[in-house]
Every structure is written in structure tokens, then in C-alpha cells.
Amino acid sequence: MGSEEVKVIGSCVSPFAARTMIAFNIKCIEYELIEENILNKSDLLLKSNPIYKKIPVLIHGQRPICESLVILQYIDEVWASGPPILPSDPYDRAIARFWAAYIDDKFFAVQVAILKAGGEEGQKAAAVEKATQVLVVLEDAFTKCSKGRKFFGGDRIGYLDIALGSFLLWVRVIHKMCGVSLIYECKTPKLFQWAQHFSADAAVQDVLPETDKLLEFAQVFVAKLRKPSG
């Protein structure tokens, strides 16, 4: 099963697609990246993910698997060629899944809110405060999950590291575009150190692009985000 053709519909600017690519790097699995234009969705994407119409989509032997966290679990179950991504202990796996869902529910939302606020300083300040609250909670989660080691997953990158670490590229974009630092040493020192370790890992370095490369897309994306609906 694991030897079948592997393709990923994704984009280098998407934190969710980055999760899949990091997981494949950890597992030492070759794949074909089908670069998707997020602002102009392809027929292949709409056919492969007709429910949510979002990237990433993993196509394994002509069968599509959707949603980044689901894909991570699938990769871990199918390929034993590299270290495990999810914890081996059932309780630890459940905790990792809980915090990954929290990250997607809370941290992604506040990042979007900061970008959407633009020059509205009151809205931006409120969004930044919410982001700080979320990160303080995640700092505590890191302390408990890491048990004194470098990553949420222990001595090497795991499921929860990928879930949060994939957003670091947009954390940097927010800093550049909005002048807002979300993960900094005086507020969340453990997450600050974790982010440095994560970004320097060999499985991550060729996935998270340089900040300047993201800015052009980010400006178009934010302009669309701020455009009044209707």
C-alpha cells in the first residue's frame, strides 16, 4: 500500500499543506507536489475535495485524503519508513489530538483576525491580546507534553509540533506586515526556544519558505480578506 504513487495538492504558502510536506520529510517519502493557486481553485482540487474545497489533499494510489490533521495520522499509519509522528501511548495520542484541534480552532483564527484588522488599531490590539492568551495556554501545554525536552513530541518533531510549527511562516509574515511579534522570549520563553529548534530541523528547512517570498502573496491574500463582502 505504501509503495503506491503519492501526490500532494498543496502550496508553499499554505501552513496546512506544509504539515503534509514536513510529515513526508520525516518519513523519507518522495511525493509529487501539485502546486495549487489558492485564490483560483483548480478542477483537480474541487474534484478531489468537493466538501471543503481546500488544500492539502493527499492523493495516494488515486484515492484522495483530505484535511491536514487527518492526513498526518494517515501518513503515520501507512508509512513506517521513518520515526513515528503520533505518540505511541494512547493517552498521549489523545492529548496531542486535543491540542492540535485547539491550535486550528484558536490560533489560526486570531492570526486571521490580526491580518484582517489592518490599520484598525483597536481591532488589532484585541486580536493580539487573544493571540497572546492562546499562546500562554500553549506554553503550558508545551511544558506538560514535552516533559523537559526540545519538542512537544519529545526529542524529535511529532504531531503537535507539526500542527503548531506549520504556522510559523505566517507568524513571521504578521511580524513583517503588521509589526506584531506573537512568539517572543519574554512572554512565552519555552515556545520561543521551541520555534527556533523547529525551524532549524532538517525536515522543516526546505518546507517553510523565506518570509520575503511570502509577502507578495500575503499582500494579495490580505487585500482579499479585508474586502467587504457582498
Tab-separated table of N, CA and C in Angstrom, residues 51-200:
chain	number	residue	atom	x	y	z
A	51	ILE	N	-16.063	18.567	-0.687
A	51	ILE	CA	-16.792	19.023	0.507
A	51	ILE	C	-16.247	20.366	0.996
A	52	TYR	N	-14.937	20.413	1.300
A	52	TYR	CA	-14.344	21.634	1.840
A	52	TYR	C	-13.653	22.490	0.780
A	53	LYS	N	-13.246	21.842	-0.347
A	53	LYS	CA	-12.619	22.573	-1.455
A	53	LYS	C	-11.344	23.291	-1.004
A	54	LYS	N	-10.568	22.628	-0.133
A	54	LYS	CA	-9.362	23.243	0.425
A	54	LYS	C	-8.167	22.307	0.278
A	55	ILE	N	-6.978	22.925	0.314
A	55	ILE	CA	-5.745	22.142	0.378
A	55	ILE	C	-5.353	21.988	1.843
A	56	PRO	N	-4.531	20.954	2.100
A	56	PRO	CA	-3.946	19.986	1.174
A	56	PRO	C	-4.889	18.820	0.913
A	57	VAL	N	-4.602	18.150	-0.198
A	57	VAL	CA	-5.203	16.849	-0.464
A	57	VAL	C	-4.064	15.891	-0.785
A	58	LEU	N	-4.002	14.791	-0.076
A	58	LEU	CA	-3.053	13.729	-0.380
A	58	LEU	C	-3.747	12.737	-1.305
A	59	ILE	N	-3.140	12.496	-2.462
A	59	ILE	CA	-3.670	11.502	-3.393
A	59	ILE	C	-2.723	10.313	-3.360
A	60	HIS	N	-3.182	9.226	-2.793
A	60	HIS	CA	-2.363	8.023	-2.623
A	60	HIS	C	-2.987	6.889	-3.414
A	61	GLY	N	-2.333	6.531	-4.511
A	61	GLY	CA	-2.890	5.488	-5.364
A	61	GLY	C	-4.256	5.851	-5.914
A	62	GLN	N	-4.429	7.097	-6.345
A	62	GLN	CA	-5.675	7.617	-6.929
A	62	GLN	C	-6.772	7.890	-5.901
A	63	ARG	N	-6.487	7.653	-4.621
A	63	ARG	CA	-7.501	7.890	-3.583
A	63	ARG	C	-7.161	9.150	-2.811
A	64	PRO	N	-8.083	10.124	-2.756
A	64	PRO	CA	-7.809	11.375	-2.050
A	64	PRO	C	-8.073	11.273	-0.550
A	65	ILE	N	-7.190	11.878	0.229
A	65	ILE	CA	-7.375	12.025	1.674
A	65	ILE	C	-7.295	13.522	1.969
A	66	CYS	N	-8.278	14.050	2.673
A	66	CYS	CA	-8.389	15.495	2.891
A	66	CYS	C	-8.237	15.846	4.374
A	67	GLU	N	-7.963	17.123	4.620
A	67	GLU	CA	-7.789	17.709	5.944
A	67	GLU	C	-6.411	17.362	6.517
A	68	SER	N	-5.643	18.395	6.822
A	68	SER	CA	-4.224	18.222	7.145
A	68	SER	C	-3.971	17.331	8.360
A	69	LEU	N	-4.756	17.470	9.410
A	69	LEU	CA	-4.529	16.646	10.602
A	69	LEU	C	-4.891	15.186	10.351
A	70	VAL	N	-5.910	14.967	9.539
A	70	VAL	CA	-6.268	13.603	9.144
A	70	VAL	C	-5.150	13.003	8.298
A	71	ILE	N	-4.591	13.822	7.406
A	71	ILE	CA	-3.505	13.354	6.538
A	71	ILE	C	-2.288	12.960	7.377
A	72	LEU	N	-1.961	13.758	8.385
A	72	LEU	CA	-0.819	13.419	9.244
A	72	LEU	C	-1.000	12.047	9.884
A	73	GLN	N	-2.191	11.776	10.378
A	73	GLN	CA	-2.451	10.487	11.009
A	73	GLN	C	-2.381	9.358	9.981
A	74	TYR	N	-2.873	9.614	8.775
A	74	TYR	CA	-2.824	8.616	7.712
A	74	TYR	C	-1.374	8.295	7.347
A	75	ILE	N	-0.560	9.322	7.161
A	75	ILE	CA	0.850	9.121	6.821
A	75	ILE	C	1.541	8.281	7.890
A	76	ASP	N	1.254	8.585	9.139
A	76	ASP	CA	1.904	7.865	10.236
A	76	ASP	C	1.505	6.394	10.266
A	77	GLU	N	0.264	6.121	9.902
A	77	GLU	CA	-0.228	4.739	9.927
A	77	GLU	C	0.254	3.931	8.720
A	78	VAL	N	0.425	4.580	7.576
A	78	VAL	CA	0.749	3.870	6.340
A	78	VAL	C	2.244	3.643	6.176
A	79	TRP	N	3.057	4.642	6.542
A	79	TRP	CA	4.491	4.553	6.294
A	79	TRP	C	5.271	4.390	7.604
A	80	ALA	N	6.003	3.298	7.693
A	80	ALA	CA	6.843	3.017	8.864
A	80	ALA	C	8.309	3.267	8.550
A	81	SER	N	8.566	4.007	7.444
A	81	SER	CA	9.937	4.210	6.977
A	81	SER	C	10.721	5.212	7.805
A	82	GLY	N	10.053	5.962	8.631
A	82	GLY	CA	10.717	6.952	9.470
A	82	GLY	C	10.167	6.886	10.877
A	83	PRO	N	10.609	7.780	11.744
A	83	PRO	CA	10.126	7.779	13.130
A	83	PRO	C	8.633	8.067	13.207
A	84	PRO	N	7.968	7.596	14.251
A	84	PRO	CA	6.531	7.860	14.394
A	84	PRO	C	6.241	9.338	14.578
A	85	ILE	N	5.096	9.751	14.104
A	85	ILE	CA	4.674	11.151	14.219
A	85	ILE	C	3.774	11.329	15.443
A	86	LEU	N	2.844	10.432	15.638
A	86	LEU	CA	1.998	10.487	16.825
A	86	LEU	C	2.643	9.700	17.964
A	87	PRO	N	2.352	10.081	19.216
A	87	PRO	CA	2.880	9.326	20.356
A	87	PRO	C	2.394	7.886	20.336
A	88	SER	N	3.185	6.987	20.908
A	88	SER	CA	2.809	5.578	20.948
A	88	SER	C	1.764	5.291	22.027
A	89	ASP	N	1.796	6.059	23.105
A	89	ASP	CA	0.851	5.847	24.204
A	89	ASP	C	-0.531	6.401	23.829
A	90	PRO	N	-1.614	5.637	24.007
A	90	PRO	CA	-2.947	6.091	23.620
A	90	PRO	C	-3.365	7.393	24.288
A	91	TYR	N	-3.027	7.546	25.571
A	91	TYR	CA	-3.396	8.794	26.263
A	91	TYR	C	-2.645	9.974	25.662
A	92	ASP	N	-1.347	9.816	25.443
A	92	ASP	CA	-0.552	10.894	24.851
A	92	ASP	C	-1.041	11.241	23.448
A	93	ARG	N	-1.480	10.229	22.689
A	93	ARG	CA	-2.037	10.481	21.353
A	93	ARG	C	-3.308	11.314	21.449
A	94	ALA	N	-4.155	10.962	22.410
A	94	ALA	CA	-5.404	11.712	22.590
A	94	ALA	C	-5.129	13.163	22.963
A	95	ILE	N	-4.157	13.378	23.842
A	95	ILE	CA	-3.802	14.736	24.260
A	95	ILE	C	-3.251	15.533	23.078
A	96	ALA	N	-2.401	14.895	22.268
A	96	ALA	CA	-1.837	15.570	21.098
A	96	ALA	C	-2.943	15.976	20.125
A	97	ARG	N	-3.906	15.101	19.918
A	97	ARG	CA	-5.019	15.416	19.017
A	97	ARG	C	-5.870	16.565	19.575
A	98	PHE	N	-6.060	16.569	20.888
A	98	PHE	CA	-6.825	17.642	21.518
A	98	PHE	C	-6.167	18.996	21.259
A	99	TRP	N	-4.848	19.087	21.515
A	99	TRP	CA	-4.164	20.365	21.364
A	99	TRP	C	-4.025	20.770	19.904
A	100	ALA	N	-3.922	19.816	19.006
A	100	ALA	CA	-3.879	20.150	17.577
A	100	ALA	C	-5.202	20.779	17.143
A	101	ALA	N	-6.312	20.228	17.622
A	101	ALA	CA	-7.623	20.808	17.323
A	101	ALA	C	-7.743	22.211	17.919
A	102	TYR	N	-7.199	22.402	19.112
A	102	TYR	CA	-7.204	23.722	19.753
A	102	TYR	C	-6.420	24.732	18.907
A	103	ILE	N	-5.272	24.326	18.397
A	103	ILE	CA	-4.454	25.210	17.569
A	103	ILE	C	-5.223	25.663	16.337
A	104	ASP	N	-5.871	24.721	15.656
A	104	ASP	CA	-6.613	25.086	14.448
A	104	ASP	C	-7.831	25.936	14.764
A	105	ASP	N	-8.449	25.691	15.897
A	105	ASP	CA	-9.646	26.434	16.274
A	105	ASP	C	-9.314	27.836	16.775
A	106	LYS	N	-8.256	27.963	17.572
A	106	LYS	CA	-7.966	29.229	18.246
A	106	LYS	C	-6.835	30.032	17.596
A	107	PHE	N	-5.697	29.390	17.356
A	107	PHE	CA	-4.530	30.153	16.904
A	107	PHE	C	-4.679	30.613	15.456
A	108	PHE	N	-5.187	29.756	14.598
A	108	PHE	CA	-5.410	30.164	13.208
A	108	PHE	C	-6.378	31.345	13.139
A	109	ALA	N	-7.433	31.287	13.933
A	109	ALA	CA	-8.453	32.340	13.910
A	109	ALA	C	-7.890	33.699	14.324
A	110	VAL	N	-7.030	33.727	15.348
A	110	VAL	CA	-6.502	35.019	15.794
A	110	VAL	C	-5.473	35.566	14.807
A	111	GLN	N	-4.765	34.686	14.105
A	111	GLN	CA	-3.855	35.167	13.068
A	111	GLN	C	-4.634	35.863	11.955
A	112	VAL	N	-5.723	35.246	11.531
A	112	VAL	CA	-6.574	35.851	10.501
A	112	VAL	C	-7.140	37.183	10.982
A	113	ALA	N	-7.546	37.235	12.248
A	113	ALA	CA	-8.112	38.471	12.808
A	113	ALA	C	-7.086	39.605	12.817
A	114	ILE	N	-5.838	39.296	13.135
A	114	ILE	CA	-4.785	40.317	13.128
A	114	ILE	C	-4.576	40.856	11.717
A	115	LEU	N	-4.495	39.961	10.752
A	115	LEU	CA	-4.295	40.380	9.362
A	115	LEU	C	-5.486	41.187	8.847
A	116	LYS	N	-6.673	40.779	9.224
A	116	LYS	CA	-7.886	41.442	8.754
A	116	LYS	C	-8.045	42.835	9.357
A	117	ALA	N	-7.512	43.041	10.556
A	117	ALA	CA	-7.680	44.320	11.256
A	117	ALA	C	-7.036	45.477	10.507
A	118	GLY	N	-5.918	45.218	9.847
A	118	GLY	CA	-5.247	46.278	9.103
A	118	GLY	C	-4.860	47.441	9.987
A	119	GLY	N	-5.298	48.645	9.599
A	119	GLY	CA	-4.961	49.846	10.345
A	119	GLY	C	-5.905	50.143	11.497
A	120	GLU	N	-6.880	49.284	11.707
A	120	GLU	CA	-7.815	49.473	12.819
A	120	GLU	C	-7.116	49.045	14.105
A	121	GLU	N	-6.510	49.998	14.782
A	121	GLU	CA	-5.645	49.679	15.918
A	121	GLU	C	-6.388	49.004	17.069
A	122	GLY	N	-7.625	49.398	17.287
A	122	GLY	CA	-8.402	48.773	18.356
A	122	GLY	C	-8.663	47.309	18.076
A	123	GLN	N	-9.066	47.017	16.841
A	123	GLN	CA	-9.313	45.624	16.453
A	123	GLN	C	-8.028	44.809	16.497
A	124	LYS	N	-6.947	45.421	16.024
A	124	LYS	CA	-5.668	44.700	16.012
A	124	LYS	C	-5.209	44.404	17.434
A	125	ALA	N	-5.324	45.378	18.322
A	125	ALA	CA	-4.901	45.179	19.710
A	125	ALA	C	-5.707	44.071	20.380
A	126	ALA	N	-7.012	44.039	20.095
A	126	ALA	CA	-7.868	42.996	20.676
A	126	ALA	C	-7.473	41.620	20.147
A	127	ALA	N	-7.170	41.549	18.843
A	127	ALA	CA	-6.770	40.276	18.243
A	127	ALA	C	-5.423	39.815	18.784
A	128	VAL	N	-4.507	40.753	18.956
A	128	VAL	CA	-3.186	40.407	19.504
A	128	VAL	C	-3.306	39.908	20.938
A	129	GLU	N	-4.189	40.523	21.709
A	129	GLU	CA	-4.396	40.085	23.088
A	129	GLU	C	-4.949	38.657	23.116
A	130	LYS	N	-5.876	38.353	22.225
A	130	LYS	CA	-6.411	36.987	22.147
A	130	LYS	C	-5.317	36.005	21.750
A	131	ALA	N	-4.469	36.418	20.811
A	131	ALA	CA	-3.369	35.556	20.381
A	131	ALA	C	-2.421	35.275	21.540
A	132	THR	N	-2.144	36.302	22.331
A	132	THR	CA	-1.265	36.134	23.488
A	132	THR	C	-1.859	35.156	24.480
A	133	GLN	N	-3.154	35.262	24.718
A	133	GLN	CA	-3.824	34.340	25.633
A	133	GLN	C	-3.729	32.892	25.140
A	134	VAL	N	-3.931	32.702	23.838
A	134	VAL	CA	-3.833	31.363	23.245
A	134	VAL	C	-2.422	30.810	23.404
A	135	LEU	N	-1.418	31.646	23.149
A	135	LEU	CA	-0.029	31.188	23.209
A	135	LEU	C	0.420	30.901	24.642
A	136	VAL	N	-0.095	31.632	25.612
A	136	VAL	CA	0.211	31.344	27.015
A	136	VAL	C	-0.345	29.969	27.395
A	137	VAL	N	-1.540	29.657	26.902
A	137	VAL	CA	-2.116	28.329	27.132
A	137	VAL	C	-1.244	27.254	26.473
A	138	LEU	N	-0.773	27.526	25.257
A	138	LEU	CA	0.071	26.561	24.549
A	138	LEU	C	1.451	26.435	25.190
A	139	GLU	N	1.918	27.496	25.816
A	139	GLU	CA	3.180	27.422	26.560
A	139	GLU	C	3.045	26.397	27.695
A	140	ASP	N	1.918	26.448	28.374
A	140	ASP	CA	1.679	25.486	29.458
A	140	ASP	C	1.535	24.065	28.902
A	141	ALA	N	0.850	23.954	27.763
A	141	ALA	CA	0.703	22.638	27.127
A	141	ALA	C	2.063	22.080	26.717
A	142	PHE	N	2.930	22.958	26.214
A	142	PHE	CA	4.269	22.511	25.826
A	142	PHE	C	5.026	21.974	27.041
A	143	THR	N	4.949	22.674	28.157
A	143	THR	CA	5.633	22.248	29.382
A	143	THR	C	5.205	20.837	29.773
A	144	LYS	N	3.902	20.570	29.680
A	144	LYS	CA	3.381	19.264	30.089
A	144	LYS	C	3.679	18.171	29.067
A	145	CYS	N	3.551	18.496	27.781
A	145	CYS	CA	3.729	17.480	26.738
A	145	CYS	C	5.200	17.145	26.495
A	146	SER	N	6.059	18.150	26.537
A	146	SER	CA	7.468	17.943	26.196
A	146	SER	C	8.242	17.235	27.296
A	147	LYS	N	7.772	17.387	28.543
A	147	LYS	CA	8.434	16.766	29.704
A	147	LYS	C	9.919	17.141	29.772
A	148	GLY	N	10.177	18.432	29.500
A	148	GLY	CA	11.527	18.962	29.626
A	148	GLY	C	12.408	18.789	28.408
A	149	ARG	N	11.851	18.261	27.313
A	149	ARG	CA	12.658	18.053	26.110
A	149	ARG	C	12.384	19.142	25.061
A	150	LYS	N	13.001	19.031	23.897
A	150	LYS	CA	13.015	20.126	22.918
A	150	LYS	C	11.679	20.351	22.228
A	151	PHE	N	10.905	19.300	22.041
A	151	PHE	CA	9.696	19.393	21.241
A	151	PHE	C	8.476	18.903	22.017
A	152	PHE	N	7.310	19.281	21.540
A	152	PHE	CA	6.074	18.725	22.104
A	152	PHE	C	6.152	17.207	22.098
A	153	GLY	N	6.730	16.658	21.000
A	153	GLY	CA	6.801	15.220	20.845
A	153	GLY	C	7.985	14.571	21.533
A	154	GLY	N	8.790	15.331	22.275
A	154	GLY	CA	9.947	14.773	22.978
A	154	GLY	C	11.252	15.243	22.371
A	155	ASP	N	12.087	14.295	21.974
A	155	ASP	CA	13.404	14.635	21.441
A	155	ASP	C	13.375	14.922	19.949
A	156	ARG	N	12.263	14.611	19.292
A	156	ARG	CA	12.152	14.901	17.857
A	156	ARG	C	10.753	15.415	17.547
A	157	ILE	N	10.624	15.987	16.374
A	157	ILE	CA	9.359	16.580	15.951
A	157	ILE	C	8.266	15.514	15.869
A	158	GLY	N	7.093	15.867	16.381
A	158	GLY	CA	5.945	14.979	16.321
A	158	GLY	C	4.707	15.704	15.827
A	159	TYR	N	3.585	15.073	16.032
A	159	TYR	CA	2.283	15.531	15.520
A	159	TYR	C	1.953	16.962	15.944
A	160	LEU	N	2.079	17.234	17.216
A	160	LEU	CA	1.718	18.548	17.735
A	160	LEU	C	2.724	19.621	17.311
A	161	ASP	N	3.984	19.255	17.202
A	161	ASP	CA	4.988	20.194	16.689
A	161	ASP	C	4.650	20.628	15.270
A	162	ILE	N	4.263	19.664	14.452
A	162	ILE	CA	3.910	19.978	13.062
A	162	ILE	C	2.658	20.848	13.019
A	163	ALA	N	1.677	20.523	13.865
A	163	ALA	CA	0.417	21.277	13.873
A	163	ALA	C	0.653	22.758	14.165
A	164	LEU	N	1.462	23.054	15.170
A	164	LEU	CA	1.723	24.453	15.520
A	164	LEU	C	2.836	25.047	14.656
A	165	GLY	N	3.876	24.269	14.417
A	165	GLY	CA	5.031	24.794	13.689
A	165	GLY	C	4.725	25.217	12.275
A	166	SER	N	3.723	24.608	11.657
A	166	SER	CA	3.362	24.980	10.290
A	166	SER	C	2.905	26.437	10.192
A	167	PHE	N	2.459	27.013	11.309
A	167	PHE	CA	2.002	28.406	11.314
A	167	PHE	C	3.135	29.413	11.484
A	168	LEU	N	4.353	28.935	11.719
A	168	LEU	CA	5.449	29.873	11.966
A	168	LEU	C	5.729	30.764	10.767
A	169	LEU	N	5.518	30.267	9.547
A	169	LEU	CA	5.747	31.103	8.379
A	169	LEU	C	4.806	32.312	8.371
A	170	TRP	N	3.568	32.128	8.838
A	170	TRP	CA	2.634	33.260	8.886
A	170	TRP	C	2.839	34.113	10.130
A	171	VAL	N	3.383	33.541	11.186
A	171	VAL	CA	3.789	34.352	12.342
A	171	VAL	C	4.822	35.390	11.897
A	172	ARG	N	5.751	34.961	11.036
A	172	ARG	CA	6.786	35.874	10.534
A	172	ARG	C	6.200	36.919	9.594
A	173	VAL	N	5.246	36.497	8.768
A	173	VAL	CA	4.586	37.445	7.865
A	173	VAL	C	3.825	38.508	8.655
A	174	ILE	N	3.133	38.090	9.698
A	174	ILE	CA	2.400	39.043	10.547
A	174	ILE	C	3.362	40.045	11.178
A	175	HIS	N	4.514	39.560	11.609
A	175	HIS	CA	5.514	40.462	12.183
A	175	HIS	C	5.956	41.495	11.151
A	176	LYS	N	6.156	41.052	9.915
A	176	LYS	CA	6.648	41.939	8.863
A	176	LYS	C	5.572	42.912	8.403
A	177	MET	N	4.346	42.432	8.247
A	177	MET	CA	3.272	43.261	7.698
A	177	MET	C	2.592	44.135	8.744
A	178	CYS	N	2.461	43.598	9.953
A	178	CYS	CA	1.657	44.282	10.976
A	178	CYS	C	2.478	44.811	12.148
A	179	GLY	N	3.767	44.476	12.170
A	179	GLY	CA	4.609	44.928	13.271
A	179	GLY	C	4.277	44.264	14.589
A	180	VAL	N	3.768	43.038	14.526
A	180	VAL	CA	3.323	42.325	15.724
A	180	VAL	C	4.170	41.071	15.909
A	181	SER	N	4.777	40.936	17.082
A	181	SER	CA	5.509	39.720	17.438
A	181	SER	C	4.594	38.846	18.286
A	182	LEU	N	4.326	37.639	17.827
A	182	LEU	CA	3.417	36.755	18.546
A	182	LEU	C	4.147	35.808	19.494
A	183	ILE	N	5.271	35.258	19.050
A	183	ILE	CA	6.036	34.339	19.891
A	183	ILE	C	7.359	35.015	20.235
A	184	TYR	N	7.462	35.486	21.477
A	184	TYR	CA	8.686	36.200	21.861
A	184	TYR	C	9.110	35.770	23.265
A	185	GLU	N	10.380	35.971	23.536
A	185	GLU	CA	11.029	35.328	24.669
A	185	GLU	C	10.485	35.752	26.021
A	186	CYS	N	10.121	37.011	26.161
A	186	CYS	CA	9.719	37.476	27.493
A	186	CYS	C	8.325	36.979	27.887
A	187	LYS	N	7.489	36.626	26.910
A	187	LYS	CA	6.117	36.202	27.216
A	187	LYS	C	5.971	34.679	27.210
A	188	THR	N	6.523	34.052	26.195
A	188	THR	CA	6.445	32.589	26.091
A	188	THR	C	7.844	32.049	25.783
A	189	PRO	N	8.728	32.042	26.775
A	189	PRO	CA	10.131	31.675	26.530
A	189	PRO	C	10.323	30.246	26.024
A	190	LYS	N	9.507	29.319	26.501
A	190	LYS	CA	9.673	27.931	26.057
A	190	LYS	C	9.235	27.756	24.608
A	191	LEU	N	8.131	28.402	24.232
A	191	LEU	CA	7.703	28.349	22.839
A	191	LEU	C	8.692	29.076	21.929
A	192	PHE	N	9.303	30.130	22.443
A	192	PHE	CA	10.308	30.863	21.662
A	192	PHE	C	11.478	29.945	21.321
A	193	GLN	N	11.963	29.213	22.302
A	193	GLN	CA	13.063	28.278	22.062
A	193	GLN	C	12.606	27.125	21.176
A	194	TRP	N	11.399	26.639	21.425
A	194	TRP	CA	10.854	25.561	20.596
A	194	TRP	C	10.789	25.982	19.133
A	195	ALA	N	10.337	27.199	18.854
A	195	ALA	CA	10.211	27.680	17.473
A	195	ALA	C	11.568	27.691	16.774
A	196	GLN	N	12.614	28.049	17.490
A	196	GLN	CA	13.956	28.035	16.905
A	196	GLN	C	14.393	26.614	16.574
A	197	HIS	N	14.160	25.685	17.501
A	197	HIS	CA	14.511	24.288	17.265
A	197	HIS	C	13.723	23.716	16.078
A	198	PHE	N	12.434	24.032	16.032
A	198	PHE	CA	11.575	23.510	14.977
A	198	PHE	C	12.031	24.014	13.608
A	199	SER	N	12.262	25.308	13.502
A	199	SER	CA	12.636	25.906	12.221
A	199	SER	C	13.975	25.402	11.710
A	200	ALA	N	14.853	24.993	12.628
A	200	ALA	CA	16.190	24.532	12.247
A	200	ALA	C	16.222	23.049	11.895
